[in-house]
Amino acid sequence: GGGAAGRGGRARGLRNGEHAGEATARALAAKGAKVAILDLAEQRAQKVAEELGGIGVKCDVSSEDSAKAAIARVAETLGEPRILINCAGIAVAMKTTSKDGAHPLDIYRKVIEVNLLGTFNMIRLFAVRAEKLDPLEGGERGVIVNTASVAAYDGQIGQAAYSASKGGVVGMTLPVARDLARSGIRVCTIAPGIFRTPMLAGLPQEAQDSLGQQVPFPPRLGEPAEYGALACHIVENQMLNGETIRLDGAIRMAPK
């Protein structure tokens, strides 16, 4: 995952992410945010952050100690963050049962730990600091944007672990928003459809086009910059709170 923190009004942020996160970091930086990218891939995080005038910090989002240390470093270097974008995540394709037997529990647990527990870990550690900040216009102290997936609703064959983890992110969006309302911290979630991820980018162009044609409109893969644009709008629009937004071109996934 990654993170962003910065000085200056609402443009302050802390971001967790891969390529959707990178696009969001670039979009936030373009609007004046000081950006910190938190990721296990520290060198990549530092490279992108340097381009944006921010910092890259190694972080395991599922570890309390790692996440605490990372957020503390962001605060010390760039100032207390007011924006958290959670994009860290892993996916596996594995059926509940197969010719090899039952779905390995350790693999299921790992997906839940990173995608769901990791998201909540970053939320709680960010929020406990943000609620101590001086309120901005309208009493707002911070904004959290999580990443789910259309798999939370339309989980395909082999997505038991992934869909459960993303369904958990969707399920906690409203209660966490209600928990943090008294502190002026908003919480929303984006549920992307089929996007041009590094995994999909490695497929032949014909395969990418075929996947894109499954999207009603526009009939193409989503671009990370479109995720970044929505994340920035959530930050800027104070009435968006407690909501999960499907960013998917109206696709509804088939079983396979």
PDB file of C-alpha atoms in Angstrom:
ATOM      1  CA  GLY A   1       0.000   0.000   0.000  1.00  0.00           C
ATOM      2  CA  GLY A   2       1.018   3.624  -0.074  1.00  0.00           C
ATOM      3  CA  GLY A   3       0.286   6.944   1.637  1.00  0.00           C
ATOM      4  CA  ALA A   4       0.219  10.737   1.282  1.00  0.00           C
ATOM      5  CA  ALA A   5       0.569  13.588   3.744  1.00  0.00           C
ATOM      6  CA  GLY A   6       0.918  17.292   3.242  1.00  0.00           C
ATOM      7  CA  ARG A   7       0.688  20.804   4.586  1.00  0.00           C
ATOM      8  CA  GLY A   8      -1.982  23.195   3.424  1.00  0.00           C
ATOM      9  CA  GLY A   9      -5.687  23.004   4.126  1.00  0.00           C
ATOM     10  CA  ARG A  10      -7.694  20.151   2.780  1.00  0.00           C
ATOM     11  CA  ALA A  11      -5.012  19.184   0.261  1.00  0.00           C
ATOM     12  CA  ARG A  12      -3.133  17.310   2.954  1.00  0.00           C
ATOM     13  CA  GLY A  13      -3.095  13.555   2.521  1.00  0.00           C
ATOM     14  CA  LEU A  14      -1.825  10.095   3.363  1.00  0.00           C
ATOM     15  CA  ARG A  15      -2.082   7.448   0.652  1.00  0.00           C
ATOM     16  CA  ASN A  16      -1.884   3.650   0.455  1.00  0.00           C
ATOM     17  CA  GLY A  17      -1.545   2.181  -2.959  1.00  0.00           C
ATOM     18  CA  GLU A  18      -0.309   0.505  -6.100  1.00  0.00           C
ATOM     19  CA  HIS A  19      -1.162   1.982  -9.477  1.00  0.00           C
ATOM     20  CA  ALA A  20      -4.570   3.384  -8.534  1.00  0.00           C
ATOM     21  CA  GLY A  21      -2.815   4.798  -5.494  1.00  0.00           C
ATOM     22  CA  GLU A  22       0.006   6.187  -7.606  1.00  0.00           C
ATOM     23  CA  ALA A  23      -2.479   7.914  -9.901  1.00  0.00           C
ATOM     24  CA  THR A  24      -4.255   9.351  -6.865  1.00  0.00           C
ATOM     25  CA  ALA A  25      -0.969  10.563  -5.378  1.00  0.00           C
ATOM     26  CA  ARG A  26      -0.194  12.347  -8.640  1.00  0.00           C
ATOM     27  CA  ALA A  27      -3.667  13.891  -8.741  1.00  0.00           C
ATOM     28  CA  LEU A  28      -3.433  15.067  -5.132  1.00  0.00           C
ATOM     29  CA  ALA A  29       0.062  16.472  -5.681  1.00  0.00           C
ATOM     30  CA  ALA A  30      -1.208  18.401  -8.697  1.00  0.00           C
ATOM     31  CA  LYS A  31      -3.739  20.044  -6.381  1.00  0.00           C
ATOM     32  CA  GLY A  32      -1.058  21.060  -3.900  1.00  0.00           C
ATOM     33  CA  ALA A  33      -0.897  18.123  -1.480  1.00  0.00           C
ATOM     34  CA  LYS A  34       2.336  16.965   0.070  1.00  0.00           C
ATOM     35  CA  VAL A  35       2.336  13.267  -0.734  1.00  0.00           C
ATOM     36  CA  ALA A  36       3.767  10.299   1.151  1.00  0.00           C
ATOM     37  CA  ILE A  37       3.592   6.869  -0.461  1.00  0.00           C
ATOM     38  CA  LEU A  38       3.495   3.907   1.930  1.00  0.00           C
ATOM     39  CA  ASP A  39       4.336   0.565   0.354  1.00  0.00           C
ATOM     40  CA  LEU A  40       6.193  -2.676   0.946  1.00  0.00           C
ATOM     41  CA  ALA A  41       8.019  -1.914  -2.325  1.00  0.00           C
ATOM     42  CA  GLU A  42      10.009   0.910  -0.753  1.00  0.00           C
ATOM     43  CA  GLN A  43      12.216   1.750  -3.740  1.00  0.00           C
ATOM     44  CA  ARG A  44       9.257   2.128  -6.082  1.00  0.00           C
ATOM     45  CA  ALA A  45       7.437   4.231  -3.494  1.00  0.00           C
ATOM     46  CA  GLN A  46      10.453   6.505  -3.074  1.00  0.00           C
ATOM     47  CA  LYS A  47      10.928   6.893  -6.832  1.00  0.00           C
ATOM     48  CA  VAL A  48       7.349   8.046  -7.408  1.00  0.00           C
ATOM     49  CA  ALA A  49       7.318  10.189  -4.265  1.00  0.00           C
ATOM     50  CA  GLU A  50      10.517  11.980  -5.297  1.00  0.00           C
ATOM     51  CA  GLU A  51       8.884  12.946  -8.600  1.00  0.00           C
ATOM     52  CA  LEU A  52       6.068  14.514  -6.597  1.00  0.00           C
ATOM     53  CA  GLY A  53       8.223  16.236  -3.999  1.00  0.00           C
ATOM     54  CA  GLY A  54       7.047  13.854  -1.280  1.00  0.00           C
ATOM     55  CA  ILE A  55       8.428  10.852   0.575  1.00  0.00           C
ATOM     56  CA  GLY A  56       8.269   7.070   0.168  1.00  0.00           C
ATOM     57  CA  VAL A  57       7.993   4.967   3.317  1.00  0.00           C
ATOM     58  CA  LYS A  58       8.156   1.198   3.712  1.00  0.00           C
ATOM     59  CA  CYS A  59       4.962  -0.062   5.349  1.00  0.00           C
ATOM     60  CA  ASP A  60       3.124  -3.333   5.931  1.00  0.00           C
ATOM     61  CA  VAL A  61      -0.471  -2.173   6.303  1.00  0.00           C
ATOM     62  CA  SER A  62      -1.465  -5.333   8.176  1.00  0.00           C
ATOM     63  CA  SER A  63       1.147  -4.693  10.909  1.00  0.00           C
ATOM     64  CA  GLU A  64       0.305  -2.336  13.775  1.00  0.00           C
ATOM     65  CA  ASP A  65       3.945  -1.476  14.479  1.00  0.00           C
ATOM     66  CA  SER A  66       4.843  -0.932  10.821  1.00  0.00           C
ATOM     67  CA  ALA A  67       1.812   1.236  10.123  1.00  0.00           C
ATOM     68  CA  LYS A  68       2.259   3.287  13.306  1.00  0.00           C
ATOM     69  CA  ALA A  69       5.911   3.963  12.489  1.00  0.00           C
ATOM     70  CA  ALA A  70       5.104   4.882   8.898  1.00  0.00           C
ATOM     71  CA  ILE A  71       2.374   7.363   9.827  1.00  0.00           C
ATOM     72  CA  ALA A  72       4.602   8.886  12.514  1.00  0.00           C
ATOM     73  CA  ARG A  73       7.366   9.411   9.957  1.00  0.00           C
ATOM     74  CA  VAL A  74       4.914  11.055   7.567  1.00  0.00           C
ATOM     75  CA  ALA A  75       3.712  13.409  10.310  1.00  0.00           C
ATOM     76  CA  GLU A  76       7.256  14.322  11.338  1.00  0.00           C
ATOM     77  CA  THR A  77       8.405  14.934   7.766  1.00  0.00           C
ATOM     78  CA  LEU A  78       5.397  16.505   6.033  1.00  0.00           C
ATOM     79  CA  GLY A  79       2.973  17.394   8.806  1.00  0.00           C
ATOM     80  CA  GLU A  80      -0.057  15.557  10.168  1.00  0.00           C
ATOM     81  CA  PRO A  81      -2.023  14.024   7.283  1.00  0.00           C
ATOM     82  CA  ARG A  82      -5.655  14.929   6.662  1.00  0.00           C
ATOM     83  CA  ILE A  83      -6.252  12.519   3.746  1.00  0.00           C
ATOM     84  CA  LEU A  84      -5.869   8.736   3.708  1.00  0.00           C
ATOM     85  CA  ILE A  85      -6.271   6.783   0.473  1.00  0.00           C
ATOM     86  CA  ASN A  86      -6.270   3.010   1.094  1.00  0.00           C
ATOM     87  CA  CYS A  87      -5.262   1.142  -2.078  1.00  0.00           C
ATOM     88  CA  ALA A  88      -3.101  -1.684  -0.731  1.00  0.00           C
ATOM     89  CA  GLY A  89      -4.432  -5.095  -1.700  1.00  0.00           C
ATOM     90  CA  ILE A  90      -3.703  -8.606  -2.930  1.00  0.00           C
ATOM     91  CA  ALA A  91      -5.800 -11.040  -4.952  1.00  0.00           C
ATOM     92  CA  VAL A  92      -5.782 -14.812  -5.366  1.00  0.00           C
ATOM     93  CA  ALA A  93      -7.828 -17.025  -7.691  1.00  0.00           C
ATOM     94  CA  MET A  94      -8.734 -20.202  -5.815  1.00  0.00           C
ATOM     95  CA  LYS A  95     -11.948 -22.201  -5.549  1.00  0.00           C
ATOM     96  CA  THR A  96     -13.464 -23.243  -2.228  1.00  0.00           C
ATOM     97  CA  THR A  97     -12.718 -26.860  -3.186  1.00  0.00           C
ATOM     98  CA  SER A  98     -10.699 -28.325  -6.043  1.00  0.00           C
ATOM     99  CA  LYS A  99      -9.010 -31.548  -7.084  1.00  0.00           C
ATOM    100  CA  ASP A 100      -6.266 -30.613  -4.590  1.00  0.00           C
ATOM    101  CA  GLY A 101      -8.754 -30.405  -1.703  1.00  0.00           C
ATOM    102  CA  ALA A 102     -10.102 -27.517   0.358  1.00  0.00           C
ATOM    103  CA  HIS A 103      -9.078 -23.891  -0.133  1.00  0.00           C
ATOM    104  CA  PRO A 104      -5.928 -23.429   2.034  1.00  0.00           C
ATOM    105  CA  LEU A 105      -6.925 -21.488   5.120  1.00  0.00           C
ATOM    106  CA  ASP A 106      -3.605 -19.652   5.355  1.00  0.00           C
ATOM    107  CA  ILE A 107      -4.083 -18.171   1.875  1.00  0.00           C
ATOM    108  CA  TYR A 108      -7.643 -17.081   2.712  1.00  0.00           C
ATOM    109  CA  ARG A 109      -6.396 -15.555   5.970  1.00  0.00           C
ATOM    110  CA  LYS A 110      -3.606 -13.635   4.200  1.00  0.00           C
ATOM    111  CA  VAL A 111      -6.039 -11.995   1.766  1.00  0.00           C
ATOM    112  CA  ILE A 112      -8.299 -10.940   4.651  1.00  0.00           C
ATOM    113  CA  GLU A 113      -5.316  -9.674   6.655  1.00  0.00           C
ATOM    114  CA  VAL A 114      -4.020  -7.398   3.906  1.00  0.00           C
ATOM    115  CA  ASN A 115      -7.235  -6.252   2.242  1.00  0.00           C
ATOM    116  CA  LEU A 116      -9.607  -5.935   5.188  1.00  0.00           C
ATOM    117  CA  LEU A 117      -7.585  -5.883   8.388  1.00  0.00           C
ATOM    118  CA  GLY A 118      -4.915  -3.747   6.679  1.00  0.00           C
ATOM    119  CA  THR A 119      -7.509  -1.217   5.546  1.00  0.00           C
ATOM    120  CA  PHE A 120      -9.025  -0.940   9.007  1.00  0.00           C
ATOM    121  CA  ASN A 121      -5.568  -0.773  10.611  1.00  0.00           C
ATOM    122  CA  MET A 122      -4.682   2.278   8.521  1.00  0.00           C
ATOM    123  CA  ILE A 123      -8.093   3.868   9.125  1.00  0.00           C
ATOM    124  CA  ARG A 124      -7.909   3.610  12.901  1.00  0.00           C
ATOM    125  CA  LEU A 125      -4.292   4.785  13.182  1.00  0.00           C
ATOM    126  CA  PHE A 126      -4.905   7.711  10.817  1.00  0.00           C
ATOM    127  CA  ALA A 127      -8.184   8.705  12.490  1.00  0.00           C
ATOM    128  CA  VAL A 128      -6.881   8.725  16.058  1.00  0.00           C
ATOM    129  CA  ARG A 129      -4.362  11.382  15.003  1.00  0.00           C
ATOM    130  CA  ALA A 130      -6.618  13.319  12.608  1.00  0.00           C
ATOM    131  CA  GLU A 131      -9.320  13.811  15.234  1.00  0.00           C
ATOM    132  CA  LYS A 132      -6.830  15.850  17.297  1.00  0.00           C
ATOM    133  CA  LEU A 133      -6.261  18.350  14.458  1.00  0.00           C
ATOM    134  CA  ASP A 134      -7.852  21.784  14.292  1.00  0.00           C
ATOM    135  CA  PRO A 135     -11.061  21.679  12.228  1.00  0.00           C
ATOM    136  CA  LEU A 136     -11.107  23.162   8.741  1.00  0.00           C
ATOM    137  CA  GLU A 137     -14.077  24.789   6.997  1.00  0.00           C
ATOM    138  CA  GLY A 138     -17.324  23.115   7.984  1.00  0.00           C
ATOM    139  CA  GLY A 139     -15.694  21.372  10.942  1.00  0.00           C
ATOM    140  CA  GLU A 140     -13.859  18.836   8.772  1.00  0.00           C
ATOM    141  CA  ARG A 141     -10.653  17.282  10.093  1.00  0.00           C
ATOM    142  CA  GLY A 142      -9.958  14.530   7.590  1.00  0.00           C
ATOM    143  CA  VAL A 143     -11.081  12.337   4.687  1.00  0.00           C
ATOM    144  CA  ILE A 144     -10.604   8.590   4.177  1.00  0.00           C
ATOM    145  CA  VAL A 145     -11.051   6.857   0.805  1.00  0.00           C
ATOM    146  CA  ASN A 146     -10.957   3.050   0.753  1.00  0.00           C
ATOM    147  CA  THR A 147     -10.712   0.675  -2.187  1.00  0.00           C
ATOM    148  CA  ALA A 148     -13.134  -2.214  -2.555  1.00  0.00           C
ATOM    149  CA  SER A 149     -14.042  -3.879  -5.864  1.00  0.00           C
ATOM    150  CA  VAL A 150     -17.111  -4.865  -7.844  1.00  0.00           C
ATOM    151  CA  ALA A 151     -16.119  -8.348  -6.636  1.00  0.00           C
ATOM    152  CA  ALA A 152     -17.682  -7.311  -3.325  1.00  0.00           C
ATOM    153  CA  TYR A 153     -21.032  -7.608  -5.112  1.00  0.00           C
ATOM    154  CA  ASP A 154     -20.374  -9.779  -8.196  1.00  0.00           C
ATOM    155  CA  GLY A 155     -17.723 -12.195  -6.944  1.00  0.00           C
ATOM    156  CA  GLN A 156     -16.641 -14.647  -9.625  1.00  0.00           C
ATOM    157  CA  ILE A 157     -15.612 -18.287  -9.430  1.00  0.00           C
ATOM    158  CA  GLY A 158     -12.362 -18.493  -7.466  1.00  0.00           C
ATOM    159  CA  GLN A 159     -12.889 -15.172  -5.668  1.00  0.00           C
ATOM    160  CA  ALA A 160     -14.157 -16.395  -2.287  1.00  0.00           C
ATOM    161  CA  ALA A 161     -11.277 -14.798  -0.364  1.00  0.00           C
ATOM    162  CA  TYR A 162     -10.981 -11.649  -2.439  1.00  0.00           C
ATOM    163  CA  SER A 163     -14.735 -10.971  -2.534  1.00  0.00           C
ATOM    164  CA  ALA A 164     -15.059 -11.536   1.207  1.00  0.00           C
ATOM    165  CA  SER A 165     -12.238  -9.090   1.927  1.00  0.00           C
ATOM    166  CA  LYS A 166     -13.690  -6.413  -0.342  1.00  0.00           C
ATOM    167  CA  GLY A 167     -17.212  -7.048   0.923  1.00  0.00           C
ATOM    168  CA  GLY A 168     -15.848  -6.349   4.388  1.00  0.00           C
ATOM    169  CA  VAL A 169     -14.452  -3.009   3.236  1.00  0.00           C
ATOM    170  CA  VAL A 170     -17.861  -2.073   1.793  1.00  0.00           C
ATOM    171  CA  GLY A 171     -19.607  -3.266   4.954  1.00  0.00           C
ATOM    172  CA  MET A 172     -17.521  -1.170   7.322  1.00  0.00           C
ATOM    173  CA  THR A 173     -17.706   2.055   5.306  1.00  0.00           C
ATOM    174  CA  LEU A 174     -20.960   3.327   6.822  1.00  0.00           C
ATOM    175  CA  PRO A 175     -20.330   2.319  10.458  1.00  0.00           C
ATOM    176  CA  VAL A 176     -16.830   3.801  10.400  1.00  0.00           C
ATOM    177  CA  ALA A 177     -18.220   6.995   8.845  1.00  0.00           C
ATOM    178  CA  ARG A 178     -20.775   7.109  11.664  1.00  0.00           C
ATOM    179  CA  ASP A 179     -18.074   6.455  14.269  1.00  0.00           C
ATOM    180  CA  LEU A 180     -15.911   9.299  12.982  1.00  0.00           C
ATOM    181  CA  ALA A 181     -18.682  11.807  12.202  1.00  0.00           C
ATOM    182  CA  ARG A 182     -18.347  13.421  15.621  1.00  0.00           C
ATOM    183  CA  SER A 183     -14.691  14.159  14.768  1.00  0.00           C
ATOM    184  CA  GLY A 184     -15.429  15.631  11.347  1.00  0.00           C
ATOM    185  CA  ILE A 185     -13.732  12.798   9.451  1.00  0.00           C
ATOM    186  CA  ARG A 186     -15.505  11.526   6.326  1.00  0.00           C
ATOM    187  CA  VAL A 187     -15.212   7.960   4.969  1.00  0.00           C
ATOM    188  CA  CYS A 188     -16.037   6.734   1.458  1.00  0.00           C
ATOM    189  CA  THR A 189     -15.113   3.685  -0.616  1.00  0.00           C
ATOM    190  CA  ILE A 190     -14.509   3.246  -4.341  1.00  0.00           C
ATOM    191  CA  ALA A 191     -15.387  -0.123  -5.910  1.00  0.00           C
ATOM    192  CA  PRO A 192     -13.561  -0.292  -9.266  1.00  0.00           C
ATOM    193  CA  GLY A 193     -14.541  -2.609 -12.105  1.00  0.00           C
ATOM    194  CA  ILE A 194     -12.048  -3.876 -14.695  1.00  0.00           C
ATOM    195  CA  PHE A 195      -9.086  -1.508 -14.669  1.00  0.00           C
ATOM    196  CA  ARG A 196      -5.792  -1.387 -16.531  1.00  0.00           C
ATOM    197  CA  THR A 197      -3.758  -2.851 -13.680  1.00  0.00           C
ATOM    198  CA  PRO A 198      -0.169  -4.128 -14.055  1.00  0.00           C
ATOM    199  CA  MET A 199      -1.580  -7.667 -14.246  1.00  0.00           C
ATOM    200  CA  LEU A 200      -3.953  -6.800 -17.085  1.00  0.00           C
ATOM    201  CA  ALA A 201      -1.352  -4.651 -18.828  1.00  0.00           C
ATOM    202  CA  GLY A 202       0.746  -7.800 -19.205  1.00  0.00           C
ATOM    203  CA  LEU A 203      -1.961  -9.502 -21.273  1.00  0.00           C
ATOM    204  CA  PRO A 204      -1.946  -9.397 -25.079  1.00  0.00           C
ATOM    205  CA  GLN A 205      -3.747  -6.350 -26.484  1.00  0.00           C
ATOM    206  CA  GLU A 206      -6.436  -8.618 -27.944  1.00  0.00           C
ATOM    207  CA  ALA A 207      -7.213  -9.996 -24.478  1.00  0.00           C
ATOM    208  CA  GLN A 208      -7.315  -6.490 -22.983  1.00  0.00           C
ATOM    209  CA  ASP A 209      -9.698  -5.348 -25.709  1.00  0.00           C
ATOM    210  CA  SER A 210     -11.902  -8.398 -25.104  1.00  0.00           C
ATOM    211  CA  LEU A 211     -12.150  -7.600 -21.388  1.00  0.00           C
ATOM    212  CA  GLY A 212     -12.921  -3.976 -22.162  1.00  0.00           C
ATOM    213  CA  GLN A 213     -15.741  -4.979 -24.492  1.00  0.00           C
ATOM    214  CA  GLN A 214     -17.523  -6.576 -21.521  1.00  0.00           C
ATOM    215  CA  VAL A 215     -18.082  -3.098 -20.068  1.00  0.00           C
ATOM    216  CA  PRO A 216     -21.433  -1.634 -21.238  1.00  0.00           C
ATOM    217  CA  PHE A 217     -20.102   1.913 -21.563  1.00  0.00           C
ATOM    218  CA  PRO A 218     -17.464   3.001 -22.077  1.00  0.00           C
ATOM    219  CA  PRO A 219     -16.482  -0.374 -23.627  1.00  0.00           C
ATOM    220  CA  ARG A 220     -12.882  -0.361 -22.408  1.00  0.00           C
ATOM    221  CA  LEU A 221     -10.723  -0.918 -19.357  1.00  0.00           C
ATOM    222  CA  GLY A 222     -10.769   1.738 -16.657  1.00  0.00           C
ATOM    223  CA  GLU A 223      -7.705   3.949 -16.296  1.00  0.00           C
ATOM    224  CA  PRO A 224      -5.963   4.540 -12.947  1.00  0.00           C
ATOM    225  CA  ALA A 225      -6.296   8.304 -13.512  1.00  0.00           C
ATOM    226  CA  GLU A 226     -10.091   7.871 -13.448  1.00  0.00           C
ATOM    227  CA  TYR A 227      -9.815   6.316  -9.991  1.00  0.00           C
ATOM    228  CA  GLY A 228      -7.567   9.209  -8.961  1.00  0.00           C
ATOM    229  CA  ALA A 229     -10.067  11.761 -10.266  1.00  0.00           C
ATOM    230  CA  LEU A 230     -12.896  10.225  -8.242  1.00  0.00           C
ATOM    231  CA  ALA A 231     -10.743  10.020  -5.112  1.00  0.00           C
ATOM    232  CA  CYS A 232      -9.936  13.721  -5.456  1.00  0.00           C
ATOM    233  CA  HIS A 233     -13.611  14.580  -5.930  1.00  0.00           C
ATOM    234  CA  ILE A 234     -14.493  12.671  -2.757  1.00  0.00           C
ATOM    235  CA  VAL A 235     -11.877  14.726  -0.905  1.00  0.00           C
ATOM    236  CA  GLU A 236     -13.303  17.967  -2.291  1.00  0.00           C
ATOM    237  CA  ASN A 237     -17.034  17.226  -1.936  1.00  0.00           C
ATOM    238  CA  GLN A 238     -17.969  17.446   1.724  1.00  0.00           C
ATOM    239  CA  MET A 239     -21.394  15.814   1.292  1.00  0.00           C
ATOM    240  CA  LEU A 240     -19.870  12.535   0.148  1.00  0.00           C
ATOM    241  CA  ASN A 241     -19.729  10.393   3.279  1.00  0.00           C
ATOM    242  CA  GLY A 242     -20.518   6.804   4.237  1.00  0.00           C
ATOM    243  CA  GLU A 243     -20.924   5.778   0.588  1.00  0.00           C
ATOM    244  CA  THR A 244     -19.415   3.144  -1.695  1.00  0.00           C
ATOM    245  CA  ILE A 245     -19.254   4.239  -5.335  1.00  0.00           C
ATOM    246  CA  ARG A 246     -18.993   1.674  -8.128  1.00  0.00           C
ATOM    247  CA  LEU A 247     -16.542   2.917 -10.771  1.00  0.00           C
ATOM    248  CA  ASP A 248     -17.217   0.290 -13.402  1.00  0.00           C
ATOM    249  CA  GLY A 249     -18.929   1.501 -16.595  1.00  0.00           C
ATOM    250  CA  ALA A 250     -22.111  -0.345 -15.476  1.00  0.00           C
ATOM    251  CA  ILE A 251     -20.525  -3.806 -15.668  1.00  0.00           C
ATOM    252  CA  ARG A 252     -22.002  -6.693 -13.660  1.00  0.00           C
ATOM    253  CA  MET A 253     -19.568  -9.570 -13.549  1.00  0.00           C
ATOM    254  CA  ALA A 254     -20.596 -13.028 -14.790  1.00  0.00           C
ATOM    255  CA  PRO A 255     -19.649 -16.146 -12.765  1.00  0.00           C
ATOM    256  CA  LYS A 256     -16.494 -16.522 -14.901  1.00  0.00           C
TER     257      LYS A 256
END
